PDB file of C-alpha atoms and ligand atoms in Angstrom:
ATOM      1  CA  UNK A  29      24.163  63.891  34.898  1.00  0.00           C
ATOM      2  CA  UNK A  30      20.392  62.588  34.392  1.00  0.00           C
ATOM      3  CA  UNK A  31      18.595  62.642  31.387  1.00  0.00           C
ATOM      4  CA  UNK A  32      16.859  65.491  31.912  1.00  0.00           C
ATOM      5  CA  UNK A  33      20.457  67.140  30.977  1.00  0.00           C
ATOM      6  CA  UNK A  34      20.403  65.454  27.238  1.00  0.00           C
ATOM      7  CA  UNK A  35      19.608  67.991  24.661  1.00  0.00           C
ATOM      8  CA  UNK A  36      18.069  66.516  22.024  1.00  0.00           C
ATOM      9  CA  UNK A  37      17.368  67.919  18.410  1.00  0.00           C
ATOM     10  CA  UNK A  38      17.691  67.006  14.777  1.00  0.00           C
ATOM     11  CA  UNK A  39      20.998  65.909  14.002  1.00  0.00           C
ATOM     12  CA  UNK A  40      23.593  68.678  12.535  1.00  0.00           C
ATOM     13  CA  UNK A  41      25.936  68.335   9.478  1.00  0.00           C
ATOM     14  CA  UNK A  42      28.941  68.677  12.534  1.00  0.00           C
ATOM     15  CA  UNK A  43      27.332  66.300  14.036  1.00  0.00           C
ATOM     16  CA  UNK A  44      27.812  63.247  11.560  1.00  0.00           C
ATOM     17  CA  UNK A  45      31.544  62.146  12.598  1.00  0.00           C
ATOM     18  CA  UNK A  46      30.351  61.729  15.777  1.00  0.00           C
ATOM     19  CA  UNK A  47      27.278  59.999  15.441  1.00  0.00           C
ATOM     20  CA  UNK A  48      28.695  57.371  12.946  1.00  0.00           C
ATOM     21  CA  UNK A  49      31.305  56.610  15.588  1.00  0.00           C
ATOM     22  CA  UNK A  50      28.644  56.222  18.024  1.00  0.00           C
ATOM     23  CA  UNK A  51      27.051  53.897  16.262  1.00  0.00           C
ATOM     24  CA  UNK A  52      30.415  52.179  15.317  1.00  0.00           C
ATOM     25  CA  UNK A  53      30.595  51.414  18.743  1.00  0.00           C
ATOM     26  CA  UNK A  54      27.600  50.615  19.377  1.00  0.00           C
ATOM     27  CA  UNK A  55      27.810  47.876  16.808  1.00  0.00           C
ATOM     28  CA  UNK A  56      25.309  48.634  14.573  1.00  0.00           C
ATOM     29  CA  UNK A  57      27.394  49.548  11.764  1.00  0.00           C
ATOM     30  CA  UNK A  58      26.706  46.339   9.083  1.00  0.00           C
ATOM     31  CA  UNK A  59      28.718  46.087   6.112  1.00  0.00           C
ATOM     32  CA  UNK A  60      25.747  46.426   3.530  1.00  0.00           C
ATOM     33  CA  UNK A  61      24.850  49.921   5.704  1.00  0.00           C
ATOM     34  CA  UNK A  62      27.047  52.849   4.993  1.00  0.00           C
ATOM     35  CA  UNK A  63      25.741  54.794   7.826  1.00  0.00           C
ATOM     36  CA  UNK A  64      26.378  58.161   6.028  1.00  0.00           C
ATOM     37  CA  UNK A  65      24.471  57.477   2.854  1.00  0.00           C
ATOM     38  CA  UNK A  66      21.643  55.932   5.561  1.00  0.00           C
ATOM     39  CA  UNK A  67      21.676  59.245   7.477  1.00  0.00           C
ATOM     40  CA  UNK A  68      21.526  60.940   3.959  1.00  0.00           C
ATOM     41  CA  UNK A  69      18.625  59.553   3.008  1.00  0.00           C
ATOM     42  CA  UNK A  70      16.522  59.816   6.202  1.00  0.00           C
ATOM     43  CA  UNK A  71      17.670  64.058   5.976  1.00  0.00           C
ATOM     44  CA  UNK A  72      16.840  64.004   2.226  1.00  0.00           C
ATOM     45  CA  UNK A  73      12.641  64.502   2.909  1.00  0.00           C
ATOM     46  CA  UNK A  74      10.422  65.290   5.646  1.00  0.00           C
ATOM     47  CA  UNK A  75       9.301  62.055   6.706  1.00  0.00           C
ATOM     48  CA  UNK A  76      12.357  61.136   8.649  1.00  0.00           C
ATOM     49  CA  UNK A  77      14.969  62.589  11.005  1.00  0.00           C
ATOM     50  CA  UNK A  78      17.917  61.336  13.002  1.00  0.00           C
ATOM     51  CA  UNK A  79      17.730  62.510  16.530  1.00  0.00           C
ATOM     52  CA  UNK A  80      20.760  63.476  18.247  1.00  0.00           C
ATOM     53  CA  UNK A  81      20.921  63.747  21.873  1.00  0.00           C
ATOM     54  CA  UNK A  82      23.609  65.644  23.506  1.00  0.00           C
ATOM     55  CA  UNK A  83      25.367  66.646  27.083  1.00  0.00           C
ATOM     56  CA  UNK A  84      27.442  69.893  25.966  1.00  0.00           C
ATOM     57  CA  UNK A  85      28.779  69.265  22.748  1.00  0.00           C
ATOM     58  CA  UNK A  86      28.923  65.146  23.081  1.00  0.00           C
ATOM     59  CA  UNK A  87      26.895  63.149  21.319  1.00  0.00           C
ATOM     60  CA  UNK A  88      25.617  60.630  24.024  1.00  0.00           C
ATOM     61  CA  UNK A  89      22.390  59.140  22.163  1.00  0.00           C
ATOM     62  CA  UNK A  90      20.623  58.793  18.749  1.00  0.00           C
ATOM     63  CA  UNK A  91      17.649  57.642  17.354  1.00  0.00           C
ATOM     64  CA  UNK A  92      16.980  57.613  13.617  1.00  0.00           C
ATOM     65  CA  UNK A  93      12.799  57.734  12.797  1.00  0.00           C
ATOM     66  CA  UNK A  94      10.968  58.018  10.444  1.00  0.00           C
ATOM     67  CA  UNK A  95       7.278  56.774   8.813  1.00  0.00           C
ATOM     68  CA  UNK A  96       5.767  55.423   5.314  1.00  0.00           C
ATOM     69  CA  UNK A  97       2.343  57.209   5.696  1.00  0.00           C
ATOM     70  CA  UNK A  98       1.200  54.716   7.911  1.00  0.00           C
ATOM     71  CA  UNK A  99       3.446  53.428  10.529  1.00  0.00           C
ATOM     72  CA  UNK A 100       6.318  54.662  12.601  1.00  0.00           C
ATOM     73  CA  UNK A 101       9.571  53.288  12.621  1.00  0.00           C
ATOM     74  CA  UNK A 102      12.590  53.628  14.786  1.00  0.00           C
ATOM     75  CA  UNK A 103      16.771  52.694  13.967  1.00  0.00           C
ATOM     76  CA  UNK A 104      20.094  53.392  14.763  1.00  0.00           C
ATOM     77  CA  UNK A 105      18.917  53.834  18.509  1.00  0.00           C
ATOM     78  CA  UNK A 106      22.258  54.374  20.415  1.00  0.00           C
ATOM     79  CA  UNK A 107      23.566  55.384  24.235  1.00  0.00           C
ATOM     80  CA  UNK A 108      27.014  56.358  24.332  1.00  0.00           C
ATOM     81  CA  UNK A 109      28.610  52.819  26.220  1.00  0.00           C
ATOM     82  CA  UNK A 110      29.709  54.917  28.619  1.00  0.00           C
ATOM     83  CA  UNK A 111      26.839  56.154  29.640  1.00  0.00           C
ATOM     84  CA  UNK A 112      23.937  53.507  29.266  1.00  0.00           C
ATOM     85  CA  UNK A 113      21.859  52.439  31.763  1.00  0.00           C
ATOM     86  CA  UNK A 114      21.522  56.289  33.408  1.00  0.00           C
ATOM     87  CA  UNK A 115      18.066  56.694  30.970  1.00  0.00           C
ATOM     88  CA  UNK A 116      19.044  58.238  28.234  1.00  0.00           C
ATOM     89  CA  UNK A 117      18.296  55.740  25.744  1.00  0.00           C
ATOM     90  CA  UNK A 118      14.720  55.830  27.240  1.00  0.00           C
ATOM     91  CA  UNK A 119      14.561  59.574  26.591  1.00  0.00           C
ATOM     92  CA  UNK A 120      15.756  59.176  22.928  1.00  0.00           C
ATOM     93  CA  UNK A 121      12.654  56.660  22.276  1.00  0.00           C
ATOM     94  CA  UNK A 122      10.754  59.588  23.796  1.00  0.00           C
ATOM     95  CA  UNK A 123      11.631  62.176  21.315  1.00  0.00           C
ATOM     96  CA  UNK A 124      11.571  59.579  18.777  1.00  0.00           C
ATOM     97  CA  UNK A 125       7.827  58.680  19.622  1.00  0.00           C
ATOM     98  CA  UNK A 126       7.241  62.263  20.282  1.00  0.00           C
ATOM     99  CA  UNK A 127       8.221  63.292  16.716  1.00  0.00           C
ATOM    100  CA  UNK A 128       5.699  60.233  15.462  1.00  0.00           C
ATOM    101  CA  UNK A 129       2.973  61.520  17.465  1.00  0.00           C
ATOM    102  CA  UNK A 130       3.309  64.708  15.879  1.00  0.00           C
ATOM    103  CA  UNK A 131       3.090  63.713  12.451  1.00  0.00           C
ATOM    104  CA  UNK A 132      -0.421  61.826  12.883  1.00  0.00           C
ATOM    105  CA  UNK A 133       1.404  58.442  13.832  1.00  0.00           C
ATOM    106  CA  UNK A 134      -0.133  56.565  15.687  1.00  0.00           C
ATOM    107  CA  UNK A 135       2.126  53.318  16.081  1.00  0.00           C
ATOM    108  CA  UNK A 136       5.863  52.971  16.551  1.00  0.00           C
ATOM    109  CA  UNK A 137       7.655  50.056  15.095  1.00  0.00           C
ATOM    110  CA  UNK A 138      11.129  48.645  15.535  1.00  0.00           C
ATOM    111  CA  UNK A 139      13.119  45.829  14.602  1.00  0.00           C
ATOM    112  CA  UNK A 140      15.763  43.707  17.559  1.00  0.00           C
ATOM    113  CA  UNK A 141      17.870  40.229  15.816  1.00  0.00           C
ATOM    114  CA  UNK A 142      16.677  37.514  17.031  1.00  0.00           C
ATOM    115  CA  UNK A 143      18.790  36.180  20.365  1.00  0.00           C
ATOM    116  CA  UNK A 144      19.203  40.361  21.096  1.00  0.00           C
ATOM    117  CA  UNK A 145      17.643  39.788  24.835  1.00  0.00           C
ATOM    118  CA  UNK A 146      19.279  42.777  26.467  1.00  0.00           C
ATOM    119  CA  UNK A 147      18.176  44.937  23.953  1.00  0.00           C
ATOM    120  CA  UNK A 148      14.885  43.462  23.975  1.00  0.00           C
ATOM    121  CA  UNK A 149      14.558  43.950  27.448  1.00  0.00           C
ATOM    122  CA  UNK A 150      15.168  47.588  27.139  1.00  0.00           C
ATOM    123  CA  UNK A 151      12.070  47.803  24.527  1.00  0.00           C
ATOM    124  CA  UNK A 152       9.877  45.538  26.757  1.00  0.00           C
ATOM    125  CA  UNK A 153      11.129  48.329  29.807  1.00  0.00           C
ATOM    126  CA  UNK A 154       9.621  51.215  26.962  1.00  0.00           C
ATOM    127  CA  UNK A 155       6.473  48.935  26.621  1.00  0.00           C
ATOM    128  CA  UNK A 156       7.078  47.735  23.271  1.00  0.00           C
ATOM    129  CA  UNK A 157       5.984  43.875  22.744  1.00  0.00           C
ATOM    130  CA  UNK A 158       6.358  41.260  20.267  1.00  0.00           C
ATOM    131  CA  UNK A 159       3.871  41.105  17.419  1.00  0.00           C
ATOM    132  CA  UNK A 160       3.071  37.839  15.810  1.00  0.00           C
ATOM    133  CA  UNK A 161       4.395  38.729  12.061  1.00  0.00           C
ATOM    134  CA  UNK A 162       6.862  37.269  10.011  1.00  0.00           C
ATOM    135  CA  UNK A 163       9.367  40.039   8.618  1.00  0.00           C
ATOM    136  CA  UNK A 164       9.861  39.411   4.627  1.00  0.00           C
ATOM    137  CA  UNK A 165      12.508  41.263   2.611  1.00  0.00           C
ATOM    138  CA  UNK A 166      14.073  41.405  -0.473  1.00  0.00           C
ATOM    139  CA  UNK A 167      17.277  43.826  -1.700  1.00  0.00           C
ATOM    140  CA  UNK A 168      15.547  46.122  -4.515  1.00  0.00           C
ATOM    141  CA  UNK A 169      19.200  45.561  -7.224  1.00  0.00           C
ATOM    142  CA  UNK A 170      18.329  41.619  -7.007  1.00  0.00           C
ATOM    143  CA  UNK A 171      21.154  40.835  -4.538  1.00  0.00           C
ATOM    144  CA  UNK A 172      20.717  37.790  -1.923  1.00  0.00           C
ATOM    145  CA  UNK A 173      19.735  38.478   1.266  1.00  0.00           C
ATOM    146  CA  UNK A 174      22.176  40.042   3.838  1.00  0.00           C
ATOM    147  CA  UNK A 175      22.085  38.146   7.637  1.00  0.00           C
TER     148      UNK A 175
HETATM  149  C1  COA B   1      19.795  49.657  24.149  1.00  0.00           C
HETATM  150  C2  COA B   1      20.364  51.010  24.654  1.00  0.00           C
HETATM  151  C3  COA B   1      20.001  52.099  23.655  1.00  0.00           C
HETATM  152  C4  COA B   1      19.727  51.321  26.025  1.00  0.00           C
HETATM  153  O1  COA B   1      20.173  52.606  26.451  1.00  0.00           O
HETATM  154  P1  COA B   1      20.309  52.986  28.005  1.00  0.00           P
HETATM  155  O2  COA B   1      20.584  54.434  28.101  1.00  0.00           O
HETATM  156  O3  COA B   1      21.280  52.062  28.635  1.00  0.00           O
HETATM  157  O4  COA B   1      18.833  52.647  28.535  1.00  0.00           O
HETATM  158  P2  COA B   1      18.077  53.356  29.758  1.00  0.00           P
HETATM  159  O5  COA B   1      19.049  53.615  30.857  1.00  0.00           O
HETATM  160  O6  COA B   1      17.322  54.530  29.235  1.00  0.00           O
HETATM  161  O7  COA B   1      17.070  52.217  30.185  1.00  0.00           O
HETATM  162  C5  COA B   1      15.667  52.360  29.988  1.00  0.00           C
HETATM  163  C6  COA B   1      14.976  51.191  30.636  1.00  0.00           C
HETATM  164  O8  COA B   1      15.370  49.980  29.991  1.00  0.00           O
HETATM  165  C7  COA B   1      15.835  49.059  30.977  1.00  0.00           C
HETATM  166  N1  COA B   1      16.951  48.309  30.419  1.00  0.00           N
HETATM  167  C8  COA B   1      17.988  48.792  29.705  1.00  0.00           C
HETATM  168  N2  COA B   1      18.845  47.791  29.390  1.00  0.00           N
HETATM  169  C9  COA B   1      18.296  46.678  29.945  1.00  0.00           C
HETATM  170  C10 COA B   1      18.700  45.324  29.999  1.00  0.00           C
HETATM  171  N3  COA B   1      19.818  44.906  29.417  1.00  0.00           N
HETATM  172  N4  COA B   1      17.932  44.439  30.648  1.00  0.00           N
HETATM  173  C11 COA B   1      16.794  44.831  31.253  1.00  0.00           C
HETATM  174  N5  COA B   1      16.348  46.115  31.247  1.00  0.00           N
HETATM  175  C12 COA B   1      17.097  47.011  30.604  1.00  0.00           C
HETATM  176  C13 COA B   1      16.328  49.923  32.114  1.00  0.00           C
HETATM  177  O9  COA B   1      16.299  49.215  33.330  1.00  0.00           O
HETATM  178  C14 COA B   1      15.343  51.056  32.100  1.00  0.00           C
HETATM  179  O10 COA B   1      14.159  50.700  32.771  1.00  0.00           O
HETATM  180  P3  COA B   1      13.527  51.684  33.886  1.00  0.00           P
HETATM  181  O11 COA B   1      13.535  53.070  33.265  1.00  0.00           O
HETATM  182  O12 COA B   1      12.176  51.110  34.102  1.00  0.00           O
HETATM  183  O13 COA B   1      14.475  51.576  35.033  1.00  0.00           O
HETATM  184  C15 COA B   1      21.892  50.925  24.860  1.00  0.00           C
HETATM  185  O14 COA B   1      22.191  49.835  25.685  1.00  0.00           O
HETATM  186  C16 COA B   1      22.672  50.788  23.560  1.00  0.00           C
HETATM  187  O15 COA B   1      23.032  51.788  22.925  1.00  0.00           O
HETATM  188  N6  COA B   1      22.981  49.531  23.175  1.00  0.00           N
HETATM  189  C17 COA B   1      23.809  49.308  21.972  1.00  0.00           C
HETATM  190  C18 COA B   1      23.070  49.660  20.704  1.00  0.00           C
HETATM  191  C19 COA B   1      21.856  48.790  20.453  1.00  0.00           C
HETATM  192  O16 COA B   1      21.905  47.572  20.558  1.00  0.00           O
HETATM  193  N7  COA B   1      20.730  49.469  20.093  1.00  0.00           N
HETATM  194  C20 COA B   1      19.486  48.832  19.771  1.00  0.00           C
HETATM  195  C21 COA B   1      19.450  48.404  18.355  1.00  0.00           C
HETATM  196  S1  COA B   1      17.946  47.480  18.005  1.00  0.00           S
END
């Protein structure tokens, strides 16, 4: 099926079993990230969404996104293992910028660990490129930083 076939829409309270497992697979579960509280949050206001991208009733991509007033910024983007490299995780990153653009975004944003190269090869594919920037963080409650 091509990924003209995916259906793809804001994600569904059924829908959060299957995306968590998704991403479980995926491996971008972390402990410090319960995915349901993260998914919680992003559905809480109107500046973020997760996408959910279906064939049928199976959840075959997601793409959480979301913006600060300013900048664009994309997570949790996720192909089914089973069915990567057919396009669908470049037609996630298209609703995902999509939804930016429609909101008054103008620049999309997205973090890869460093050493990721087949995942950064996928972005570089989309036409996203390295910035020069160093990423500082800090955990709000005072805890050290995570990996
Ligand atoms: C990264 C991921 C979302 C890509 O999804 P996918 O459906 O396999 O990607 P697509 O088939 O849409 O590929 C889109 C483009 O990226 C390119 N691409 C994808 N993986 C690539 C790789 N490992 N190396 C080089 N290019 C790659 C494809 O060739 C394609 O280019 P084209 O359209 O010009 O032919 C998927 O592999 C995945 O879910 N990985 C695990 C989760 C993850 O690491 N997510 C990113 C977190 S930062």
């Amino acid at each position: 099926m091509s990924a003209a076939a995916l259906a793809i829409a804001p994600l569904d309270d059924a829908d959060i079993g299957a995306v968590t497992l998704l991403w479980e697979r995926c491996g971008l579960t972390r402990p410090w990230n319960d995915p349901r509280a993260d998914i919680a949050l992003a559905r809480r206001g109107d500046n973020a969404a997760v996408l959910v991208g279906k064939q049928g009733a199976a959840v075959v991509a997601t793409a959480m996104v979301g913006h600060d007033g300013h900048r664009g910024w994309l997570y949790y983007v996720a192909v089914d293992p089973a069915r990567q490299g057919h396009g669908f995780g470049r037609a996630i990153m298209a609703a995902g910028e999509d939804w930016l653009r429609a909101r008054g975004i103008e620049k999309a944003q997205l973090l890869v660990r460093a050493g990721n190269e087949k995942v950064r090869a996928f972005y570089e594919a989309l036409g996203y490129g390295e910035q020069p920037r160093v990423l500082l963080a800090r955990w709000l409650d005072g805890r050290p930083l995570t990996p």
